[in-house]
Amino acid sequence: MSNQVFGAVNWTDDAFGSEKRVNSKDLFLRLDEGQNIVRLVTQPFQYLVHKVKKDPNNSKDFGQKVKCSAIHGKCAICETNDKAKPRWLLGVISRKGNVSSYKILDISFAVFSQIRKYAKNLQYFGDPTKYDLNIEVDKNGGATGYYSVQALTKEPLSATDQVIKDSVDLEDLKRRATPFTVEQVQTQLERIYGPEGLPSKTTVASVNMSTEDDELEKSFPNYEETVTA
Ligand SMILES: [Zn+2]
C-alpha cells in the first residue's frame, strides 16, 4: 500500500487514485462517554499547541489548534501572550465495538499524567503497552473525575493486534507532532482569520484546551484551568 504519487512504485501497490484515502478525521479516536478500551502501541509523541478562536464571543466556536513555532525562534501566537500547551499523540489499538483498529489518540495532560502513573508503578504495572487501558469519560465527573484511566489485566497482543502494531506508521505520528514553521503558523492564522492574519493583540482570544474532544468541551469548559491551577 502506498500513497506515493511519483517515482518507483511496486506492481502490487494500488494504482494512484484507486485507493480509498483514509480520512484524517477517522484516524483519530474520539473518546465516548463511558468506557473506551485501548491498547497503546507506540511511545507518546509530544507537541506544543495553541488553540485560537476566531470570535471570542461565539460560544459555539471551540477554537482551532495551531502548533507552536517558538522552536524556530518566533511564534505569532506566543507573541499574543498565549502559552502553548503540551499534548501527546499516541498510536493505539481501539477496542470500540469489539473490533480492534488502529487509531491516533490525542491527549492532554489530564490523561497523560494518569497513564504515566501506571508506567511509573513498575512493581504492578510498568510499560503501558503491556495491558489494555480503560479511559473512562464522565461528563459529570467534575475536575478530577472527567477522565479516569484504569489499567486492565496484562495480556499479550493477539495475532490481529500484532499485525496492527507492526504496521503502525511512526513517521506519520512524528510528522503530526513536528512543530510548525513560522510560515505554517502564518498560513493557519490566515486560514482562520482571513488574509489579514492575526487581528490585533487585544482581540485574540485563546480558549482552554479543555478536553480531548471539542464536543465535550461544551459540557465542561474550564477543565484544564481547574487542574493546572
Ligand atoms: Zn507559540
PDB file of C-alpha atoms and ligand atoms in Angstrom:
ATOM      1  CA  MET A   1       0.000   0.000   0.000  1.00  0.00           C
ATOM      2  CA  SER A   2       1.416   3.355  -0.913  1.00  0.00           C
ATOM      3  CA  ASN A   3       0.220   6.903  -1.301  1.00  0.00           C
ATOM      4  CA  GLN A   4       3.239   7.684  -3.378  1.00  0.00           C
ATOM      5  CA  VAL A   5       2.403   9.827  -6.392  1.00  0.00           C
ATOM      6  CA  PHE A   6       5.700   9.699  -8.285  1.00  0.00           C
ATOM      7  CA  GLY A   7       8.865   7.668  -8.550  1.00  0.00           C
ATOM      8  CA  ALA A   8       9.387   3.949  -8.206  1.00  0.00           C
ATOM      9  CA  VAL A   9       6.315   2.034  -7.084  1.00  0.00           C
ATOM     10  CA  ASN A  10       5.549  -1.619  -6.563  1.00  0.00           C
ATOM     11  CA  TRP A  11       3.450  -3.626  -9.005  1.00  0.00           C
ATOM     12  CA  THR A  12       1.267  -4.652  -6.113  1.00  0.00           C
ATOM     13  CA  ASP A  13       0.536  -1.101  -4.973  1.00  0.00           C
ATOM     14  CA  ASP A  14      -2.912   0.207  -5.588  1.00  0.00           C
ATOM     15  CA  ALA A  15      -2.903   2.367  -8.670  1.00  0.00           C
ATOM     16  CA  PHE A  16      -2.825   6.084  -7.996  1.00  0.00           C
ATOM     17  CA  GLY A  17      -6.290   7.371  -7.282  1.00  0.00           C
ATOM     18  CA  SER A  18      -7.914   3.999  -6.826  1.00  0.00           C
ATOM     19  CA  GLU A  19      -7.024   3.697  -3.167  1.00  0.00           C
ATOM     20  CA  LYS A  20      -9.625   4.946  -0.809  1.00  0.00           C
ATOM     21  CA  ARG A  21      -7.863   7.518   1.284  1.00  0.00           C
ATOM     22  CA  VAL A  22      -8.249   7.310   4.998  1.00  0.00           C
ATOM     23  CA  ASN A  23      -9.935  10.426   6.206  1.00  0.00           C
ATOM     24  CA  SER A  24      -7.640  12.023   8.747  1.00  0.00           C
ATOM     25  CA  LYS A  25     -10.644  12.631  10.960  1.00  0.00           C
ATOM     26  CA  ASP A  26     -11.457   8.919  11.054  1.00  0.00           C
ATOM     27  CA  LEU A  27      -7.904   8.146  12.054  1.00  0.00           C
ATOM     28  CA  PHE A  28      -8.334   9.937  15.365  1.00  0.00           C
ATOM     29  CA  LEU A  29     -10.094   8.192  18.204  1.00  0.00           C
ATOM     30  CA  ARG A  30     -12.971  10.132  19.665  1.00  0.00           C
ATOM     31  CA  LEU A  31     -13.480   9.206  23.271  1.00  0.00           C
ATOM     32  CA  ASP A  32     -17.078   8.365  24.080  1.00  0.00           C
ATOM     33  CA  GLU A  33     -18.883   8.933  27.332  1.00  0.00           C
ATOM     34  CA  GLY A  34     -18.288   5.803  29.417  1.00  0.00           C
ATOM     35  CA  GLN A  35     -15.632   3.199  28.733  1.00  0.00           C
ATOM     36  CA  ASN A  36     -13.029   3.424  25.986  1.00  0.00           C
ATOM     37  CA  ILE A  37     -10.753   0.405  25.849  1.00  0.00           C
ATOM     38  CA  VAL A  38      -7.420   0.930  24.106  1.00  0.00           C
ATOM     39  CA  ARG A  39      -4.001  -0.691  23.904  1.00  0.00           C
ATOM     40  CA  LEU A  40      -1.097   1.672  23.411  1.00  0.00           C
ATOM     41  CA  VAL A  41       1.210   0.541  20.638  1.00  0.00           C
ATOM     42  CA  THR A  42       3.621   3.490  20.441  1.00  0.00           C
ATOM     43  CA  GLN A  43       5.501   5.878  22.667  1.00  0.00           C
ATOM     44  CA  PRO A  44       3.780   9.205  23.299  1.00  0.00           C
ATOM     45  CA  PHE A  45       4.689  11.884  20.746  1.00  0.00           C
ATOM     46  CA  GLN A  46       4.695  15.240  22.496  1.00  0.00           C
ATOM     47  CA  TYR A  47       3.846  18.502  20.763  1.00  0.00           C
ATOM     48  CA  LEU A  48       3.120  22.086  21.780  1.00  0.00           C
ATOM     49  CA  VAL A  49      -0.040  23.674  20.551  1.00  0.00           C
ATOM     50  CA  HIS A  50      -2.095  26.843  20.792  1.00  0.00           C
ATOM     51  CA  LYS A  51      -5.797  26.976  20.457  1.00  0.00           C
ATOM     52  CA  VAL A  52      -7.154  30.080  18.861  1.00  0.00           C
ATOM     53  CA  LYS A  53     -10.670  31.259  18.463  1.00  0.00           C
ATOM     54  CA  LYS A  54     -11.818  33.483  15.662  1.00  0.00           C
ATOM     55  CA  ASP A  55     -14.637  35.074  17.582  1.00  0.00           C
ATOM     56  CA  PRO A  56     -14.045  35.109  21.353  1.00  0.00           C
ATOM     57  CA  ASN A  57     -17.724  35.840  21.946  1.00  0.00           C
ATOM     58  CA  ASN A  58     -19.015  32.889  19.990  1.00  0.00           C
ATOM     59  CA  SER A  59     -19.613  30.108  22.471  1.00  0.00           C
ATOM     60  CA  LYS A  60     -20.177  27.654  19.620  1.00  0.00           C
ATOM     61  CA  ASP A  61     -16.653  28.235  18.331  1.00  0.00           C
ATOM     62  CA  PHE A  62     -14.418  25.804  20.185  1.00  0.00           C
ATOM     63  CA  GLY A  63     -11.257  27.158  18.674  1.00  0.00           C
ATOM     64  CA  GLN A  64      -8.710  25.662  16.359  1.00  0.00           C
ATOM     65  CA  LYS A  65      -5.427  24.058  17.205  1.00  0.00           C
ATOM     66  CA  VAL A  66      -2.297  25.613  15.758  1.00  0.00           C
ATOM     67  CA  LYS A  67       1.055  24.066  16.588  1.00  0.00           C
ATOM     68  CA  CYS A  68       3.566  26.447  18.159  1.00  0.00           C
ATOM     69  CA  SER A  69       6.559  27.589  16.100  1.00  0.00           C
ATOM     70  CA  ALA A  70       8.572  29.036  19.019  1.00  0.00           C
ATOM     71  CA  ILE A  71      11.289  26.412  18.495  1.00  0.00           C
ATOM     72  CA  HIS A  72      12.114  28.248  15.265  1.00  0.00           C
ATOM     73  CA  GLY A  73      12.702  31.468  17.219  1.00  0.00           C
ATOM     74  CA  LYS A  74       9.344  33.108  16.605  1.00  0.00           C
ATOM     75  CA  CYS A  75       5.672  32.333  17.048  1.00  0.00           C
ATOM     76  CA  ALA A  76       2.949  34.821  16.156  1.00  0.00           C
ATOM     77  CA  ILE A  77       0.589  33.315  18.731  1.00  0.00           C
ATOM     78  CA  CYS A  78       3.116  33.268  21.581  1.00  0.00           C
ATOM     79  CA  GLU A  79       3.537  36.975  20.838  1.00  0.00           C
ATOM     80  CA  THR A  80      -0.048  37.486  21.963  1.00  0.00           C
ATOM     81  CA  ASN A  81       0.999  36.084  25.353  1.00  0.00           C
ATOM     82  CA  ASP A  82      -0.876  32.859  24.788  1.00  0.00           C
ATOM     83  CA  LYS A  83       1.043  29.964  26.256  1.00  0.00           C
ATOM     84  CA  ALA A  84       1.289  26.852  24.099  1.00  0.00           C
ATOM     85  CA  LYS A  85       0.268  23.692  25.919  1.00  0.00           C
ATOM     86  CA  PRO A  86       1.792  20.253  25.568  1.00  0.00           C
ATOM     87  CA  ARG A  87      -0.321  17.451  24.178  1.00  0.00           C
ATOM     88  CA  TRP A  88       0.584  13.933  23.192  1.00  0.00           C
ATOM     89  CA  LEU A  89      -0.275  11.714  20.240  1.00  0.00           C
ATOM     90  CA  LEU A  90      -0.456   8.009  20.955  1.00  0.00           C
ATOM     91  CA  GLY A  91      -0.815   5.208  18.470  1.00  0.00           C
ATOM     92  CA  VAL A  92      -3.450   2.908  19.934  1.00  0.00           C
ATOM     93  CA  ILE A  93      -5.489  -0.125  19.106  1.00  0.00           C
ATOM     94  CA  SER A  94      -9.052   0.856  19.809  1.00  0.00           C
ATOM     95  CA  ARG A  95     -11.383  -1.904  21.004  1.00  0.00           C
ATOM     96  CA  LYS A  96     -14.501   0.054  20.146  1.00  0.00           C
ATOM     97  CA  GLY A  97     -17.395  -2.254  19.265  1.00  0.00           C
ATOM     98  CA  ASN A  98     -15.163  -5.301  19.891  1.00  0.00           C
ATOM     99  CA  VAL A  99     -13.353  -4.563  16.653  1.00  0.00           C
ATOM    100  CA  SER A 100      -9.675  -3.786  17.006  1.00  0.00           C
ATOM    101  CA  SER A 101      -8.483  -0.967  14.790  1.00  0.00           C
ATOM    102  CA  TYR A 102      -5.565   1.418  14.704  1.00  0.00           C
ATOM    103  CA  LYS A 103      -6.308   4.954  15.855  1.00  0.00           C
ATOM    104  CA  ILE A 104      -4.416   8.007  16.967  1.00  0.00           C
ATOM    105  CA  LEU A 105      -5.338   9.291  20.388  1.00  0.00           C
ATOM    106  CA  ASP A 106      -4.659  12.961  21.087  1.00  0.00           C
ATOM    107  CA  ILE A 107      -4.450  13.521  24.824  1.00  0.00           C
ATOM    108  CA  SER A 108      -3.955  16.392  27.210  1.00  0.00           C
ATOM    109  CA  PHE A 109      -2.051  16.308  30.488  1.00  0.00           C
ATOM    110  CA  ALA A 110      -5.164  15.104  32.322  1.00  0.00           C
ATOM    111  CA  VAL A 111      -4.964  11.689  30.632  1.00  0.00           C
ATOM    112  CA  PHE A 112      -1.198  11.652  30.086  1.00  0.00           C
ATOM    113  CA  SER A 113      -0.499  12.063  33.799  1.00  0.00           C
ATOM    114  CA  GLN A 114      -2.758   9.145  34.717  1.00  0.00           C
ATOM    115  CA  ILE A 115      -1.113   6.798  32.211  1.00  0.00           C
ATOM    116  CA  ARG A 116       2.283   7.927  33.490  1.00  0.00           C
ATOM    117  CA  LYS A 117       1.312   6.877  36.997  1.00  0.00           C
ATOM    118  CA  TYR A 118       0.843   3.306  35.781  1.00  0.00           C
ATOM    119  CA  ALA A 119       4.044   3.470  33.748  1.00  0.00           C
ATOM    120  CA  LYS A 120       5.994   4.540  36.816  1.00  0.00           C
ATOM    121  CA  ASN A 121       4.466   1.864  39.016  1.00  0.00           C
ATOM    122  CA  LEU A 122       6.988  -0.741  37.948  1.00  0.00           C
ATOM    123  CA  GLN A 123       6.067  -3.259  40.617  1.00  0.00           C
ATOM    124  CA  TYR A 124       2.480  -3.752  39.497  1.00  0.00           C
ATOM    125  CA  PHE A 125       2.097  -2.185  36.061  1.00  0.00           C
ATOM    126  CA  GLY A 126       5.104  -0.692  34.255  1.00  0.00           C
ATOM    127  CA  ASP A 127       5.235  -0.361  30.468  1.00  0.00           C
ATOM    128  CA  PRO A 128       1.733   0.791  29.474  1.00  0.00           C
ATOM    129  CA  THR A 129       1.885  -1.100  26.165  1.00  0.00           C
ATOM    130  CA  LYS A 130       1.623  -4.371  28.097  1.00  0.00           C
ATOM    131  CA  TYR A 131      -2.010  -4.094  29.104  1.00  0.00           C
ATOM    132  CA  ASP A 132      -5.229  -2.547  27.842  1.00  0.00           C
ATOM    133  CA  LEU A 133      -6.360   0.740  29.338  1.00  0.00           C
ATOM    134  CA  ASN A 134      -9.869   1.847  30.016  1.00  0.00           C
ATOM    135  CA  ILE A 135     -10.163   5.588  29.554  1.00  0.00           C
ATOM    136  CA  GLU A 136     -13.457   6.420  31.106  1.00  0.00           C
ATOM    137  CA  VAL A 137     -15.208   9.658  30.301  1.00  0.00           C
ATOM    138  CA  ASP A 138     -17.699  11.010  32.783  1.00  0.00           C
ATOM    139  CA  LYS A 139     -19.127  14.305  31.625  1.00  0.00           C
ATOM    140  CA  ASN A 140     -20.458  14.919  35.106  1.00  0.00           C
ATOM    141  CA  GLY A 141     -17.256  13.847  36.813  1.00  0.00           C
ATOM    142  CA  GLY A 142     -16.059  17.317  37.626  1.00  0.00           C
ATOM    143  CA  ALA A 143     -12.465  18.495  37.507  1.00  0.00           C
ATOM    144  CA  THR A 144     -10.910  15.337  38.887  1.00  0.00           C
ATOM    145  CA  GLY A 145     -13.310  12.760  37.500  1.00  0.00           C
ATOM    146  CA  TYR A 146     -13.836  13.823  33.927  1.00  0.00           C
ATOM    147  CA  TYR A 147     -11.256  11.345  32.674  1.00  0.00           C
ATOM    148  CA  SER A 148     -10.218   8.342  34.659  1.00  0.00           C
ATOM    149  CA  VAL A 149      -7.720   5.827  33.393  1.00  0.00           C
ATOM    150  CA  GLN A 150      -7.779   2.256  34.576  1.00  0.00           C
ATOM    151  CA  ALA A 151      -5.217  -0.434  33.727  1.00  0.00           C
ATOM    152  CA  LEU A 152      -6.705  -3.802  32.786  1.00  0.00           C
ATOM    153  CA  THR A 153      -5.114  -7.233  33.151  1.00  0.00           C
ATOM    154  CA  LYS A 154      -1.779  -7.806  31.463  1.00  0.00           C
ATOM    155  CA  GLU A 155      -2.346  -9.778  28.307  1.00  0.00           C
ATOM    156  CA  PRO A 156      -0.150 -10.396  25.290  1.00  0.00           C
ATOM    157  CA  LEU A 157      -1.226  -8.908  21.989  1.00  0.00           C
ATOM    158  CA  SER A 158      -3.416 -11.132  19.847  1.00  0.00           C
ATOM    159  CA  ALA A 159      -2.221 -12.055  16.363  1.00  0.00           C
ATOM    160  CA  THR A 160      -4.521  -9.356  14.939  1.00  0.00           C
ATOM    161  CA  ASP A 161      -3.153  -6.808  17.409  1.00  0.00           C
ATOM    162  CA  GLN A 162       0.394  -7.686  16.422  1.00  0.00           C
ATOM    163  CA  VAL A 163      -0.362  -7.126  12.742  1.00  0.00           C
ATOM    164  CA  ILE A 164      -1.781  -3.704  13.584  1.00  0.00           C
ATOM    165  CA  LYS A 165       1.201  -2.852  15.780  1.00  0.00           C
ATOM    166  CA  ASP A 166       3.693  -3.948  13.117  1.00  0.00           C
ATOM    167  CA  SER A 167       2.112  -1.712  10.508  1.00  0.00           C
ATOM    168  CA  VAL A 168       1.993   1.460  12.602  1.00  0.00           C
ATOM    169  CA  ASP A 169       3.297   4.427  10.669  1.00  0.00           C
ATOM    170  CA  LEU A 170       5.641   6.026  13.206  1.00  0.00           C
ATOM    171  CA  GLU A 171       6.775   8.600  10.663  1.00  0.00           C
ATOM    172  CA  ASP A 172       3.179   9.788  10.402  1.00  0.00           C
ATOM    173  CA  LEU A 173       2.994  10.350  14.171  1.00  0.00           C
ATOM    174  CA  LYS A 174       6.378  12.045  14.150  1.00  0.00           C
ATOM    175  CA  ARG A 175       5.254  14.356  11.371  1.00  0.00           C
ATOM    176  CA  ARG A 176       1.996  15.192  13.155  1.00  0.00           C
ATOM    177  CA  ALA A 177       3.960  16.109  16.296  1.00  0.00           C
ATOM    178  CA  THR A 178       6.528  18.226  14.448  1.00  0.00           C
ATOM    179  CA  PRO A 179       6.339  21.931  15.313  1.00  0.00           C
ATOM    180  CA  PHE A 180       5.006  24.263  12.671  1.00  0.00           C
ATOM    181  CA  THR A 181       7.398  26.624  10.943  1.00  0.00           C
ATOM    182  CA  VAL A 182       6.828  30.372  11.361  1.00  0.00           C
ATOM    183  CA  GLU A 183       5.300  30.338   7.857  1.00  0.00           C
ATOM    184  CA  GLN A 184       2.973  27.441   8.625  1.00  0.00           C
ATOM    185  CA  VAL A 185       1.615  29.295  11.669  1.00  0.00           C
ATOM    186  CA  GLN A 186       1.035  32.316   9.456  1.00  0.00           C
ATOM    187  CA  THR A 187      -0.767  30.192   6.875  1.00  0.00           C
ATOM    188  CA  GLN A 188      -3.021  28.697   9.538  1.00  0.00           C
ATOM    189  CA  LEU A 189      -3.790  32.111  11.020  1.00  0.00           C
ATOM    190  CA  GLU A 190      -4.679  33.431   7.588  1.00  0.00           C
ATOM    191  CA  ARG A 191      -6.932  30.449   7.068  1.00  0.00           C
ATOM    192  CA  ILE A 192      -8.687  31.126  10.379  1.00  0.00           C
ATOM    193  CA  TYR A 193      -8.743  34.915  10.402  1.00  0.00           C
ATOM    194  CA  GLY A 194      -8.601  35.695   6.692  1.00  0.00           C
ATOM    195  CA  PRO A 195      -5.891  37.411   4.647  1.00  0.00           C
ATOM    196  CA  GLU A 196      -5.219  39.956   7.376  1.00  0.00           C
ATOM    197  CA  GLY A 197      -3.920  37.172   9.579  1.00  0.00           C
ATOM    198  CA  LEU A 198      -3.996  37.564  13.315  1.00  0.00           C
ATOM    199  CA  PRO A 199      -6.038  40.676  14.168  1.00  0.00           C
ATOM    200  CA  SER A 200      -4.626  42.843  16.944  1.00  0.00           C
ATOM    201  CA  LYS A 201      -3.136  41.512  20.116  1.00  0.00           C
ATOM    202  CA  THR A 202      -6.056  42.710  22.172  1.00  0.00           C
ATOM    203  CA  THR A 203      -8.725  40.855  20.258  1.00  0.00           C
ATOM    204  CA  VAL A 204      -7.044  37.481  20.148  1.00  0.00           C
ATOM    205  CA  ALA A 205      -8.722  35.106  22.460  1.00  0.00           C
ATOM    206  CA  SER A 206      -7.224  31.783  23.169  1.00  0.00           C
ATOM    207  CA  VAL A 207      -9.504  29.201  24.635  1.00  0.00           C
ATOM    208  CA  ASN A 208      -8.777  26.492  27.108  1.00  0.00           C
ATOM    209  CA  MET A 209      -7.565  23.206  25.781  1.00  0.00           C
ATOM    210  CA  SER A 210     -10.159  21.678  27.965  1.00  0.00           C
ATOM    211  CA  THR A 211     -10.738  18.212  26.722  1.00  0.00           C
ATOM    212  CA  GLU A 212      -9.657  15.683  24.144  1.00  0.00           C
ATOM    213  CA  ASP A 213     -12.777  16.339  22.257  1.00  0.00           C
ATOM    214  CA  ASP A 214     -14.205  19.643  21.186  1.00  0.00           C
ATOM    215  CA  GLU A 215     -17.755  18.438  21.650  1.00  0.00           C
ATOM    216  CA  LEU A 216     -17.082  17.537  25.241  1.00  0.00           C
ATOM    217  CA  GLU A 217     -15.696  20.982  25.804  1.00  0.00           C
ATOM    218  CA  LYS A 218     -19.220  22.283  25.549  1.00  0.00           C
ATOM    219  CA  SER A 219     -20.371  20.460  28.636  1.00  0.00           C
ATOM    220  CA  PHE A 220     -17.376  21.220  30.780  1.00  0.00           C
ATOM    221  CA  PRO A 221     -15.480  24.257  29.588  1.00  0.00           C
ATOM    222  CA  ASN A 222     -12.967  25.031  32.314  1.00  0.00           C
ATOM    223  CA  TYR A 223     -11.447  21.678  32.989  1.00  0.00           C
ATOM    224  CA  GLU A 224      -7.773  22.228  32.223  1.00  0.00           C
ATOM    225  CA  GLU A 225      -7.730  25.524  34.008  1.00  0.00           C
ATOM    226  CA  THR A 226      -9.052  23.850  37.131  1.00  0.00           C
ATOM    227  CA  VAL A 227      -6.496  21.038  37.175  1.00  0.00           C
ATOM    228  CA  THR A 228      -3.447  23.078  36.374  1.00  0.00           C
ATOM    229  CA  ALA A 229      -4.329  25.883  38.773  1.00  0.00           C
TER     230      ALA A 229
HETATM  231 ZN    ZN B   1       3.714  29.612  20.137  1.00  0.00          ZN
END
